Short mmCIF file of C-alpha atoms in Angstrom, two decimals:
data_model
loop_
_atom_site.label_atom_id
_atom_site.label_comp_id
_atom_site.label_asym_id
_atom_site.label_seq_id
_atom_site.Cartn_x
_atom_site.Cartn_y
_atom_site.Cartn_z
CA MET A 150 25.61 -49.38 11.93
CA SER A 151 28.32 -46.77 12.58
CA ILE A 152 29.39 -46.49 8.94
CA ARG A 153 26.53 -46.43 6.45
CA ASN A 154 26.59 -47.85 2.96
CA GLY A 155 28.14 -45.37 0.56
CA TRP A 156 26.15 -43.64 -2.16
CA PRO A 157 26.62 -43.81 -5.04
CA ALA A 158 28.63 -47.02 -4.85
CA VAL A 159 29.23 -50.14 -6.93
CA SER A 160 27.60 -52.33 -4.30
CA GLY A 161 24.23 -50.61 -4.72
CA ALA A 162 23.52 -51.51 -1.09
CA ALA A 163 22.51 -48.04 0.05
CA ASP A 164 18.84 -47.71 1.00
CA GLN A 165 16.91 -44.43 1.23
CA TYR A 166 18.15 -43.73 4.76
CA ASP A 167 21.77 -44.32 3.73
CA ILE A 168 21.28 -41.85 0.90
CA ARG A 169 19.67 -39.28 3.21
CA ALA A 170 22.55 -39.66 5.66
CA ALA A 171 24.99 -38.99 2.81
CA LEU A 172 23.01 -35.91 1.71
CA ARG A 173 23.36 -34.34 5.16
CA ALA A 174 26.87 -33.24 4.25
CA THR A 175 25.48 -31.07 1.45
CA ILE A 176 22.75 -29.22 3.41
CA ALA A 177 23.30 -26.35 5.88
CA GLN A 178 23.17 -27.47 9.53
CA ASP A 179 22.96 -25.64 12.84
CA ALA A 180 25.34 -26.11 15.74
CA THR A 181 23.38 -29.18 16.91
CA GLY A 182 23.47 -30.89 13.49
CA ARG A 183 19.85 -30.10 12.60
CA ILE A 184 19.50 -29.64 8.83
CA LYS A 185 17.97 -26.47 7.38
CA THR A 186 14.66 -27.37 5.80
CA GLY A 187 12.75 -25.06 3.49
CA ALA A 188 12.57 -23.67 -0.01
CA ALA A 189 15.58 -22.84 -2.12
CA ALA A 190 15.97 -19.05 -2.30
CA THR A 191 14.72 -17.87 -5.69
CA SER A 192 12.92 -14.78 -6.96
CA THR A 193 9.63 -16.64 -6.50
CA SER A 194 10.26 -18.04 -3.03
CA LEU A 195 11.57 -14.67 -1.80
CA THR A 196 8.35 -12.97 -2.89
CA MET A 197 5.14 -15.02 -3.28
CA LEU A 198 5.24 -18.81 -3.13
CA VAL A 199 1.50 -19.03 -2.47
CA THR A 200 -0.75 -16.76 -4.55
CA ALA A 201 -4.46 -15.94 -4.62
CA ARG A 202 -7.00 -16.95 -7.27
CA GLN A 203 -10.53 -15.98 -8.29
CA ASP A 204 -11.98 -19.04 -6.53
CA MET A 205 -11.59 -20.65 -3.10
CA ALA A 206 -8.15 -22.01 -3.90
CA VAL A 207 -4.53 -20.85 -3.93
CA ASP A 208 -1.61 -21.67 -6.19
CA LEU A 209 1.70 -23.03 -4.94
CA GLN A 210 4.31 -21.75 -7.38
CA PRO A 211 7.14 -23.85 -8.85
CA SER A 212 9.83 -24.30 -6.21
CA ASP A 213 12.55 -26.60 -4.88
CA TRP A 214 12.52 -27.92 -1.32
CA VAL A 215 14.56 -29.74 1.28
CA LEU A 216 12.43 -31.62 3.82
CA ASP A 217 13.54 -33.68 6.82
CA ARG A 218 12.29 -37.25 7.07
CA ARG A 219 15.03 -38.81 9.18
CA GLY A 220 17.46 -37.01 6.89
CA PRO A 221 17.10 -34.61 3.97
CA VAL A 222 14.63 -35.34 1.18
CA CYS A 223 14.91 -33.12 -1.91
CA LEU A 224 11.55 -32.34 -3.51
CA SER A 225 10.66 -30.28 -6.59
CA VAL A 226 7.39 -28.60 -7.54
CA ASP A 227 7.94 -28.14 -11.27
CA GLY A 228 4.55 -26.63 -12.11
CA VAL A 229 1.79 -24.64 -10.44
CA GLU A 230 0.04 -26.77 -7.80
CA THR A 231 -3.54 -25.67 -7.04
CA ILE A 232 -4.74 -26.24 -3.47
CA HIS A 233 -8.45 -25.92 -2.66
CA LEU A 234 -9.81 -24.38 0.55
CA ALA A 235 -13.06 -24.98 2.40
CA PRO A 236 -15.77 -22.31 1.99
CA ALA A 237 -15.44 -19.22 4.17
CA PRO A 238 -16.78 -19.55 7.72
CA SER A 239 -20.33 -18.41 8.40
CA ALA A 240 -19.10 -15.97 11.04
CA ASN A 241 -15.82 -14.44 12.20
CA SER A 242 -12.60 -15.53 10.44
CA ARG A 243 -10.27 -18.48 10.34
CA VAL A 244 -6.64 -19.18 9.43
CA ASP A 245 -5.77 -22.05 7.10
CA THR A 246 -2.19 -23.27 6.63
CA VAL A 247 -0.73 -24.50 3.35
CA TRP A 248 1.97 -27.17 3.79
CA ILE A 249 4.20 -29.51 1.82
CA MET A 250 5.54 -32.93 2.81
CA GLN A 251 7.10 -36.20 1.66
CA ARG A 252 5.04 -39.10 2.96
CA GLU A 253 6.68 -42.40 4.02
CA THR A 254 4.83 -45.57 5.01
CA GLN A 255 7.96 -47.50 5.96
CA ALA A 256 8.86 -47.71 9.65
CA PRO A 257 9.85 -45.80 11.65
CA ILE A 258 7.86 -43.00 9.96
CA GLY A 259 4.52 -44.71 9.23
CA ASP A 260 2.49 -42.22 7.18
CA ASN A 261 -0.72 -43.44 5.51
CA ALA A 262 0.76 -43.28 1.99
CA ASP A 263 4.01 -42.79 0.11
CA GLY A 264 4.96 -39.84 -2.07
CA PRO A 265 4.95 -36.04 -2.13
CA LEU A 266 1.90 -34.00 -1.17
CA ALA A 267 0.98 -30.32 -0.89
CA GLY A 268 -2.16 -29.67 1.10
CA ILE A 269 -3.95 -27.41 3.54
CA THR A 270 -5.08 -27.68 7.15
CA THR A 271 -8.28 -25.78 7.91
CA GLY A 272 -8.27 -23.63 11.04
CA VAL A 273 -11.00 -23.02 13.60
CA PRO A 274 -13.11 -19.84 13.11
CA GLY A 275 -12.94 -17.23 15.84
CA ILE A 276 -12.75 -13.55 16.64
CA SER A 277 -8.95 -13.83 16.90
CA PRO A 278 -8.18 -17.00 14.92
CA VAL A 279 -4.79 -18.69 15.06
CA ALA A 280 -2.99 -20.98 12.63
CA PRO A 281 -3.79 -24.68 13.10
CA ALA A 282 -1.23 -27.17 14.34
CA LEU A 283 0.45 -29.34 11.70
CA THR A 284 1.38 -33.01 11.91
CA ASP A 285 4.89 -34.45 11.85
CA GLY A 286 6.52 -34.05 8.44
CA GLN A 287 4.36 -31.16 7.24
CA LEU A 288 6.32 -27.97 6.54
CA ALA A 289 4.28 -24.73 6.67
CA VAL A 290 4.36 -22.73 3.44
CA ALA A 291 1.77 -19.99 4.07
CA ASP A 292 -1.10 -18.94 6.34
CA ILE A 293 -4.35 -17.68 4.80
CA LEU A 294 -6.72 -15.50 6.82
CA ILE A 295 -10.27 -16.10 5.54
CA PRO A 296 -13.06 -13.73 6.70
CA SER A 297 -16.71 -14.79 6.59
CA THR A 298 -17.32 -12.40 3.66
CA ALA A 299 -14.77 -14.07 1.35
CA THR A 300 -16.02 -15.68 -1.86
CA ASN A 301 -12.54 -16.31 -3.27
CA THR A 302 -8.93 -15.89 -2.12
CA SER A 303 -8.72 -12.49 -3.88
CA SER A 304 -11.64 -11.10 -1.83
CA ASP A 305 -11.21 -8.10 0.46
CA GLY A 306 -9.99 -9.16 3.86
CA VAL A 307 -8.17 -12.29 2.70
CA VAL A 308 -4.53 -12.11 3.80
CA ILE A 309 -1.86 -14.57 2.64
CA THR A 310 1.20 -14.62 4.89
CA GLN A 311 4.22 -16.41 3.44
CA ARG A 312 5.79 -18.69 6.07
CA ALA A 313 8.12 -21.01 4.17
CA PRO A 314 11.64 -21.06 5.63
CA TYR A 315 14.65 -21.03 3.32
CA THR A 316 17.39 -23.59 2.91
CA THR A 317 20.84 -23.55 1.36
CA MET A 318 23.81 -25.79 0.74
CA GLN A 319 26.49 -26.32 3.41
CA GLY A 320 28.40 -23.05 3.79
CA GLY A 321 25.88 -21.05 1.75
CA LEU A 322 24.04 -17.88 2.75
CA LEU A 323 21.04 -18.62 4.98
CA ARG A 324 17.96 -16.44 4.63
CA PHE A 325 15.42 -15.78 7.37
CA ARG A 326 12.14 -13.93 7.27
CA SER A 327 12.48 -12.22 10.66
CA PRO A 328 14.82 -11.75 13.65
CA THR A 329 12.60 -14.24 15.52
CA ASP A 330 13.25 -16.93 12.91
CA LEU A 331 16.96 -16.05 12.90
CA ASN A 332 17.30 -16.41 16.67
CA LEU A 333 15.66 -19.86 16.61
CA TRP A 334 18.66 -21.10 14.62
CA THR A 335 21.92 -21.68 16.53
CA PRO A 336 24.69 -21.02 13.99
CA VAL A 337 28.01 -22.72 13.52
CA ASP A 338 30.96 -20.34 13.51
CA GLY A 339 31.31 -18.57 10.19
CA GLN A 340 27.77 -19.27 8.98
CA ARG A 341 26.38 -16.26 7.12
CA ALA A 342 22.74 -15.16 7.23
CA ARG A 343 20.56 -12.40 5.82
CA LEU A 344 17.14 -11.11 6.85
CA GLN A 345 14.59 -9.94 4.31
CA ASP A 346 15.37 -6.32 5.24
CA GLY A 347 18.97 -6.86 4.05
CA THR A 348 20.56 -7.04 7.51
CA GLU A 349 23.44 -9.52 7.46
CA TYR A 350 24.87 -11.65 10.28
CA VAL A 351 27.66 -14.13 10.85
CA GLY A 352 27.72 -16.94 13.42
CA SER A 353 30.29 -16.56 16.19
CA GLY A 354 30.39 -18.51 19.44
CA GLY A 355 26.89 -19.91 18.89
CA VAL A 356 25.21 -16.49 18.40
CA TRP A 357 24.50 -14.21 15.46
CA VAL A 358 26.65 -11.06 15.17
CA SER A 359 25.37 -8.25 12.96
CA GLN A 360 27.57 -7.31 10.01
CA THR A 361 25.34 -4.50 8.77
CA GLN A 362 25.28 -0.94 10.05
CA PRO A 363 21.74 -0.53 11.39
CA ALA A 364 19.79 2.70 11.61
CA TRP A 365 20.17 4.79 14.73
CA VAL A 366 17.73 3.97 17.50
CA VAL A 367 16.35 7.43 18.27
CA CYS A 368 15.12 7.99 21.81
CA ASP A 369 13.02 11.12 21.87
CA THR A 370 9.62 12.48 22.93
CA GLY A 371 7.04 9.74 22.58
CA ASN A 372 9.67 6.99 22.52
CA SER A 373 9.57 4.43 25.32
CA TYR A 374 13.24 5.10 26.08
CA TYR A 375 12.64 8.79 26.79
CA LYS A 376 11.61 10.15 30.19
CA PRO A 377 11.76 13.82 31.25
CA GLN A 378 13.90 14.84 34.20
CA PRO A 379 12.65 17.30 36.87
CA GLY A 380 14.04 20.75 36.08
CA GLY A 381 15.18 19.67 32.61
CA GLY A 382 15.04 16.81 30.16
CA LEU A 383 16.59 14.98 27.27
CA GLN A 384 16.31 16.78 23.97
CA ALA A 385 17.69 13.85 21.98
CA LEU A 386 19.25 10.47 22.64
CA SER A 387 20.32 7.87 20.08
CA VAL A 388 22.36 4.69 20.12
CA CYS A 389 23.79 2.61 17.28
CA LYS A 390 25.33 -0.89 17.35
CA ARG A 391 27.60 -2.66 14.88
CA SER A 392 29.24 -6.01 15.58
CA GLY A 393 28.61 -5.60 19.30
CA VAL A 394 30.11 -2.09 19.58
CA VAL A 395 27.63 0.58 20.72
CA GLU A 396 27.92 4.32 20.26
CA LEU A 397 25.71 6.74 22.20
CA MET A 398 25.07 10.40 21.39
CA GLY A 399 22.68 12.84 23.00
CA ARG A 400 21.81 16.32 24.16
CA ILE A 401 20.15 17.27 27.42
CA SER A 402 18.58 20.40 28.85
CA VAL A 403 19.85 20.86 32.39
CA GLY A 404 17.66 22.27 35.15
CA GLY A 405 18.82 23.68 38.47
CA THR A 406 17.09 20.97 40.51
CA VAL A 407 19.08 18.12 38.97
CA GLN A 408 21.44 16.54 41.52
CA LYS A 409 24.71 14.73 40.96
CA TYR A 410 24.53 10.92 40.91
CA SER A 411 20.85 11.09 39.97
CA ASP A 412 19.24 9.14 37.13
CA MET A 413 19.21 11.06 33.85
CA GLY A 414 15.89 9.42 33.08
CA ALA A 415 16.90 7.62 29.88
CA MET A 416 16.75 3.85 29.47
CA ILE A 417 19.13 2.24 26.95
CA PRO A 418 17.49 -0.63 24.94
CA VAL A 419 18.34 -4.09 26.28
CA SER A 420 20.50 -5.29 23.38
CA TYR A 421 22.51 -2.02 23.47
CA ARG A 422 23.46 -2.06 27.16
CA PRO A 423 27.09 -2.36 28.35
CA THR A 424 28.33 -5.44 30.18
CA ALA A 425 29.83 -3.28 32.95
CA VAL A 426 29.48 0.27 34.29
CA THR A 427 30.78 2.51 31.50
CA MET A 428 31.79 6.18 31.61
CA ILE A 429 30.46 8.60 29.00
CA GLN A 430 31.79 12.13 28.50
CA CYS A 431 29.89 15.39 28.09
CA ASP A 432 30.85 18.34 25.90
CA GLN A 433 32.72 20.57 28.35
CA SER A 434 32.15 23.67 26.23
CA GLN A 435 28.56 23.60 27.50
CA TRP A 436 29.55 23.55 31.17
CA GLY A 437 31.12 26.88 31.95
CA GLN A 438 33.73 26.63 34.70
CA LEU A 439 33.33 22.88 35.32
CA THR A 440 36.13 20.60 34.11
CA GLY A 441 35.92 16.92 33.25
CA PRO A 442 32.30 16.13 34.16
CA SER A 443 31.47 12.55 33.24
CA TRP A 444 28.41 10.33 33.51
CA TYR A 445 27.86 6.57 33.61
CA VAL A 446 25.82 3.94 31.82
CA ARG A 447 24.95 0.93 33.96
CA PRO A 448 24.36 -2.64 32.70
CA ASP A 449 20.65 -2.21 33.57
CA GLY A 450 20.42 0.58 30.95
CA HIS A 451 20.22 3.61 33.27
CA ILE A 452 22.32 6.73 32.56
CA ILE A 453 23.57 8.32 35.79
CA TRP A 454 24.90 11.85 36.38
CA GLY A 455 28.57 11.94 37.39
CA PRO A 456 30.23 13.52 40.44
CA TYR A 457 29.71 17.07 39.21
CA LYS A 458 26.50 19.00 39.62
CA PRO A 459 25.66 20.68 36.30
CA ASN A 460 25.31 24.47 36.29
CA ALA A 461 24.72 25.17 32.60
CA THR A 462 21.54 25.19 30.57
CA ASP A 463 22.33 22.23 28.31
CA ALA A 464 25.06 19.83 27.21
CA THR A 465 25.88 17.18 24.66
CA PHE A 466 27.36 13.80 25.57
CA HIS A 467 28.99 10.85 23.86
CA GLY A 468 30.08 7.32 24.80
CA ILE A 469 31.15 4.03 23.29
CA TRP A 470 31.21 0.50 24.73
CA THR A 471 30.85 -3.20 23.98
CA ALA A 472 27.31 -4.55 24.34
#
């Protein structure tokens, strides 16, 4: 059927899949039409949806959910739901995963029962345990690391990691726990998103573009982007990016053995690199009789000395480009 039965409608002909198809228009979707499943963003879901107890159980706090069972299913947990864990392993540790789902016995889904369910999948103990795999329809809410010494979920060494994604209505602000989660979602143009650290993004051309001024990325001694140069070295190097525009600032100590067109020894972070060879300018007041010395940043992240051999003790430099 190309056009589904309307809902609500006088005919009353709409079945559950017709209703779920109609609900798609109300839930945020990515560029491929996939709906955004997860918990509604509330003070509880943004902090601790799953909490510890004084026994081998955890509490799932009241929350509202959108699940995907061949279309959106709206589900509410209107009271604390207690979920019991297996005893701690006899050795090493394990990771258990709390999940929530809407079960459906009707084809084409074919679960073993109908109705909502919150449960837990017990992981395999090990020295470096990993979260267990979930079955189709189960949405991960939290992972619980259980050491062999645990007698309850408040014991030392028990770690509860909140995993529940967040959902929103069509056109609403999407929330993500991490940049990794954000980059797994292909946005439609104009979709807004926010990470838990407050960084905000907007979808443009199928990618996320930052709308928040981030902190400077400082490249200095001990930083992986810093490397000393024979006869001299970088004293400071920092880059900042906003909405794809990168600004670079730095200061370098110049030694007599440095040759023109040599590598300055600094590596610009991948997401900050220019799309083409870009000139940067040094502070000429540091260069004595030289005029107009300039350097270059390559798309591979290397900073290259320009056509002038430096003859001063140090210099500052500055550049700006599109990443």
